[in-house]
mmCIF file of C-alpha atoms in Angstrom:
data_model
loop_
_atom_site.group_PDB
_atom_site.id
_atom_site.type_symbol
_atom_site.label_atom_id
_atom_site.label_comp_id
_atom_site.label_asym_id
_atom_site.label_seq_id
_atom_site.Cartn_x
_atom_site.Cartn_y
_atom_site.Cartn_z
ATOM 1 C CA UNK A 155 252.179 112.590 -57.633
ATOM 2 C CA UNK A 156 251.407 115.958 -59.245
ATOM 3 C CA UNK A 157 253.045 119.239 -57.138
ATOM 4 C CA UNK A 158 250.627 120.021 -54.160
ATOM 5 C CA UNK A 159 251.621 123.511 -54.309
ATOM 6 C CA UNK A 160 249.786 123.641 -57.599
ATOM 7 C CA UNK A 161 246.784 121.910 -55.942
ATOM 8 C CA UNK A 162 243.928 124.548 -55.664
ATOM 9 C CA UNK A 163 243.080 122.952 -51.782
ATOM 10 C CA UNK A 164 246.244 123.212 -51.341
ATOM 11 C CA UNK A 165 246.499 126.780 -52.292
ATOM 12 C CA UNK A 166 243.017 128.103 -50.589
ATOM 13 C CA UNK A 167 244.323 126.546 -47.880
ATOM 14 C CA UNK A 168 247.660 128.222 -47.326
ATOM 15 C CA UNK A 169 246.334 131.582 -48.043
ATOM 16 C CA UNK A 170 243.371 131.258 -45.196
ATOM 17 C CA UNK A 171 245.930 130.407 -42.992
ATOM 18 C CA UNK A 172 248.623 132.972 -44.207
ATOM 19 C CA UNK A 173 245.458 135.976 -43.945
ATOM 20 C CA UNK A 174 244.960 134.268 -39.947
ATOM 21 C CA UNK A 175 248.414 134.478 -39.322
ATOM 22 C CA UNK A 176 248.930 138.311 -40.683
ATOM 23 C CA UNK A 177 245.950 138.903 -38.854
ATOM 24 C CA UNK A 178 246.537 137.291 -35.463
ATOM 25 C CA UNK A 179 249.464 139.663 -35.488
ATOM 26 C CA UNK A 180 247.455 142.601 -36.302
ATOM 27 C CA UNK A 181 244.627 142.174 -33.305
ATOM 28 C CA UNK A 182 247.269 140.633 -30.766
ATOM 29 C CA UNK A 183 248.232 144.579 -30.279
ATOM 30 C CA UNK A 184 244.707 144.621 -29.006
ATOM 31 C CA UNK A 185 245.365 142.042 -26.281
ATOM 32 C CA UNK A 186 243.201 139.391 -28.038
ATOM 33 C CA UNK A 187 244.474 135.444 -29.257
ATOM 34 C CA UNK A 188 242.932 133.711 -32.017
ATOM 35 C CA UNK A 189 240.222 131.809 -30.037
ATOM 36 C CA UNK A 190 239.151 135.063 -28.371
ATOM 37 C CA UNK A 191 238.617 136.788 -31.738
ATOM 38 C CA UNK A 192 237.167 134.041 -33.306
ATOM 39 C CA UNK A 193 234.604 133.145 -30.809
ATOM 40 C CA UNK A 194 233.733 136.927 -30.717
ATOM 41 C CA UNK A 195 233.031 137.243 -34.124
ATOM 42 C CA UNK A 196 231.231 133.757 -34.438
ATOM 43 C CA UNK A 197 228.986 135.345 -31.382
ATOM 44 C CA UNK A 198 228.841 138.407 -33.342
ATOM 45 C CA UNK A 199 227.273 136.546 -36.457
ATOM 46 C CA UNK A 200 225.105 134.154 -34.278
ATOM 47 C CA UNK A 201 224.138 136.330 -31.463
ATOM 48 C CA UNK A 202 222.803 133.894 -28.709
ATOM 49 C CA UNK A 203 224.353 130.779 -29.466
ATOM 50 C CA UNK A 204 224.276 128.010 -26.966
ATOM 51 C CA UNK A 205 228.623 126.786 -25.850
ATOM 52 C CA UNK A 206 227.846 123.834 -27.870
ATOM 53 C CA UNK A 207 227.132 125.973 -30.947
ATOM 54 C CA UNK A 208 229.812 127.992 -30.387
ATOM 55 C CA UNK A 209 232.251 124.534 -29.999
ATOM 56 C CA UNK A 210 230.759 123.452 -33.405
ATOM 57 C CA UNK A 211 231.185 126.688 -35.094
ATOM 58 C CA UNK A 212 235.198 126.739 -33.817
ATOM 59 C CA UNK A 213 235.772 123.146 -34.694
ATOM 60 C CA UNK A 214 236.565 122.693 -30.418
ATOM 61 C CA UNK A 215 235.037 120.531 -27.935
ATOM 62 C CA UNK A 216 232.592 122.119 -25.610
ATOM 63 C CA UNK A 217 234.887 121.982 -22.763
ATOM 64 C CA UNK A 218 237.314 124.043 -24.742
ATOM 65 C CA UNK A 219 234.542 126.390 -25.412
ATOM 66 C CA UNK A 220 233.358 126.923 -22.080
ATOM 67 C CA UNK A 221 236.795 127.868 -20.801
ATOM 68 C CA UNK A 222 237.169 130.464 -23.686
ATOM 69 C CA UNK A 223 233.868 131.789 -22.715
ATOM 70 C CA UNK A 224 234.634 131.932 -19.401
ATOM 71 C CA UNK A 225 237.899 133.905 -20.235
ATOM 72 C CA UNK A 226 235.919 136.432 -22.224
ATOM 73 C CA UNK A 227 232.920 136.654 -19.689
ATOM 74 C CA UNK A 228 235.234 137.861 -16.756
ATOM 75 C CA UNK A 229 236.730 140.615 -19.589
ATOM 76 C CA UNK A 230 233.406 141.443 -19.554
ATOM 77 C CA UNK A 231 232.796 140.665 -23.011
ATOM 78 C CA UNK A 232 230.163 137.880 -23.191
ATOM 79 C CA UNK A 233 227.147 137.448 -20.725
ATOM 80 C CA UNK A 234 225.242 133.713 -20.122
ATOM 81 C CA UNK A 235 221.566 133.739 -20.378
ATOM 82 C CA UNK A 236 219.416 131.212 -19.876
ATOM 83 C CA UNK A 237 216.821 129.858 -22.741
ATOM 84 C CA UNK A 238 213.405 131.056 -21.856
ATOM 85 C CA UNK A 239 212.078 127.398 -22.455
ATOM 86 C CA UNK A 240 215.218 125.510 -20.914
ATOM 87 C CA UNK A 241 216.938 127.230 -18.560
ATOM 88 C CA UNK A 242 219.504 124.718 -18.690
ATOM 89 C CA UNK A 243 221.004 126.055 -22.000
ATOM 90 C CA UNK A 244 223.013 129.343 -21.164
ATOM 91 C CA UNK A 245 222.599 131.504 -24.580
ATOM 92 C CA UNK A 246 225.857 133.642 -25.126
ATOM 93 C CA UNK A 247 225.673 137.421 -26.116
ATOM 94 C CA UNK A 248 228.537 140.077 -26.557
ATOM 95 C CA UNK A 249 228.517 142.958 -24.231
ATOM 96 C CA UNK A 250 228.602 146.569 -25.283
ATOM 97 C CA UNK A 251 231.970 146.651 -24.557
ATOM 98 C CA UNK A 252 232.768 143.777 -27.091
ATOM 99 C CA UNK A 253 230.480 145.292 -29.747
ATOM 100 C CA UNK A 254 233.054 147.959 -29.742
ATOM 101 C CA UNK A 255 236.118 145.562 -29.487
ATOM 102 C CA UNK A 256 234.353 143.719 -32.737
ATOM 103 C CA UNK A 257 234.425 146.779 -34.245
ATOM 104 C CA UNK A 258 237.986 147.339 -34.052
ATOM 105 C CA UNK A 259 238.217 143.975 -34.865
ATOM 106 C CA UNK A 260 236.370 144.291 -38.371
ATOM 107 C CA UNK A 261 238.489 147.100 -39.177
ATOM 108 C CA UNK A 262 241.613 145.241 -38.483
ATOM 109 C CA UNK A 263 239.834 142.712 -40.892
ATOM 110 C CA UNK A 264 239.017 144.818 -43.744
ATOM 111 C CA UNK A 265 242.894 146.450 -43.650
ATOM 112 C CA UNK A 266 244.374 142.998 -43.978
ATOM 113 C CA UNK A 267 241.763 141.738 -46.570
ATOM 114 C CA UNK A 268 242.610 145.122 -48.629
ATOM 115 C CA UNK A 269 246.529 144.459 -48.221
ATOM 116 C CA UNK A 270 246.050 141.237 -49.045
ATOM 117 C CA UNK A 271 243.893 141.588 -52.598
ATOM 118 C CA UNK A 272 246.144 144.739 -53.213
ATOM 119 C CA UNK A 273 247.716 143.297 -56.430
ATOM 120 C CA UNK A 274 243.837 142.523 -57.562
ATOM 121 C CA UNK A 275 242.071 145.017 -59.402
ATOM 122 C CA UNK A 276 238.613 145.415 -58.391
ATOM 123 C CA UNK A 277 236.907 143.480 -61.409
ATOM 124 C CA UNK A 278 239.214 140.681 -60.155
ATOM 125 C CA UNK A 279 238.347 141.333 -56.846
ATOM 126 C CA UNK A 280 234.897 141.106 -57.983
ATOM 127 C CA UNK A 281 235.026 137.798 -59.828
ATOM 128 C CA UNK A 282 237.366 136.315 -57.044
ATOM 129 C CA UNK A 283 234.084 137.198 -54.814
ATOM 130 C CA UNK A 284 231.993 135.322 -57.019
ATOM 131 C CA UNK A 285 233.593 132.067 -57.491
ATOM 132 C CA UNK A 286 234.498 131.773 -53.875
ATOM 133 C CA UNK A 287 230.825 132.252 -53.086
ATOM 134 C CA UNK A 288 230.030 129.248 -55.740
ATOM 135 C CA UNK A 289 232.573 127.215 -54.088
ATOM 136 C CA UNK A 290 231.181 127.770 -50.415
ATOM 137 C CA UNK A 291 227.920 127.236 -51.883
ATOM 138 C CA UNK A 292 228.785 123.463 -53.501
ATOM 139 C CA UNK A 293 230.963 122.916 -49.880
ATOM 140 C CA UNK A 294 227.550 123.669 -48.260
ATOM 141 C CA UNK A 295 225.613 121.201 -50.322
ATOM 142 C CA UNK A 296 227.778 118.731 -50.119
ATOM 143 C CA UNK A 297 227.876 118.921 -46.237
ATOM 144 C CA UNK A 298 224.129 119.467 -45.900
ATOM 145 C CA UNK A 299 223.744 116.105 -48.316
ATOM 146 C CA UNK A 300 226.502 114.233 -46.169
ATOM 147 C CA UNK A 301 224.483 114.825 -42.864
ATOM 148 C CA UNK A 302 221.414 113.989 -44.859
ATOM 149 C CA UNK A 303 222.907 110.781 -45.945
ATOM 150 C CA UNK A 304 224.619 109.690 -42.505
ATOM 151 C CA UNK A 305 221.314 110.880 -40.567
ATOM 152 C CA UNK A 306 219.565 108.645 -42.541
ATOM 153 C CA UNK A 307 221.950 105.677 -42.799
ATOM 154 C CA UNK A 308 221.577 105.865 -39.317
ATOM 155 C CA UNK A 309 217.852 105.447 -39.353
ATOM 156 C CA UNK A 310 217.660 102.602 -41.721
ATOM 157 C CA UNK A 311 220.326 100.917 -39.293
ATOM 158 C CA UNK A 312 223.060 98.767 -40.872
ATOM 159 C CA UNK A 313 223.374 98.137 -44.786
ATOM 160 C CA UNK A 314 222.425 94.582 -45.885
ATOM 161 C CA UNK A 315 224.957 92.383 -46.932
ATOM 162 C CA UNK A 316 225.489 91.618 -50.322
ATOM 163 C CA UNK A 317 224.346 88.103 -51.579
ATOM 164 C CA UNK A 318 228.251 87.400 -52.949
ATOM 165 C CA UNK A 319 229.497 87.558 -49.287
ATOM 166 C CA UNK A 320 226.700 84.718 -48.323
ATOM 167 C CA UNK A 321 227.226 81.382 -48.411
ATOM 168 C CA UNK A 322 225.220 78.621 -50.233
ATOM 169 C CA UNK A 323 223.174 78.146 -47.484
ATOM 170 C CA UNK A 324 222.145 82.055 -47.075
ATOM 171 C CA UNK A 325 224.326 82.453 -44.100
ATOM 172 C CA UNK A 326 227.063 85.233 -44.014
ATOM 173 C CA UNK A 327 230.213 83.887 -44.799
ATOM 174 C CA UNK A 328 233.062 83.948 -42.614
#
């Protein structure tokens, strides 16, 4: 088994986390947690998404989602609106007030990004940019093309079973 801290998942994995963690530290002097920041800047990329959105984008269930909406609607940071077609869906949208917290946010971001890639010149800052960007790009496809193939797997209904596993007389074999 080869060394999985040479294993490049391995290694894009530990440094997302270790930028999170340095980060977490950095906006918990703001008075926000992880989920808090994280749903605010999902909302602040996908203004109007519906809870379950939001629960897909943060890898939570929708229960989990509505609680940290909640949280940040009686801050006074998110507002529920109904769809204009459904009114069951509530559509979620920042508040001025968290439009200014994002800010803060983003800068927070940007100083740990910059500490971070500090031993990077900017060329390799550059080309690190651009192969990450491929690699999201492939991820994409390949999760786009998995939902493809499941959604339609799940049309066409269950595989047929190969002739091998039949018996003589045609019948599945058991």
């Amino acid at each position: 088994m080869p060394n999985t801290d040479e294993y490049i998942g391995v290694m894009i994995s530990d440094v997302a986390r270790l930028l999170r963690t340095a980060f977490d530290r950095r906006v918990r002097r703001l008075g926000l947690t992880r989920a808090q920041w994280l749903l605010l800047t999902r909302l602040h990329r996908r203004p109007g998404a519906s809870q379950s959105e939001l629960a897909d984008m943060m890898e939570v269930e929708k229960a989990s989602a509505g609680r940290m909406i909640d949280r940040l609607e009686a801050k006074g940071w998110v507002e529920r609106r109904a769809q204009h077609d459904d009114r069951r869906i509530k559509r979620i949208y920042l508040t001025r007030e968290a439009e200014r917290v994002h800010k803060r946010i983003w800068r927070i971001a940007e100083a740990t990004v910059d500490d971070a890639l500090a031993g990077l010149s900017a060329k390799e800052r550059e080309q690190l940019m651009k192969l990450l960007a491929r690699v999201k790009s492939g991820i994409i496809g390949l999760v786009d093309g998995a939902t493809a193939t499941r959604r339609a797997a799940a049309v066409a209904g269950p595989p047929p079973i190969p002739r091998r596993a039949r018996g003589h007389n045609g019948r599945v074999a058991r």
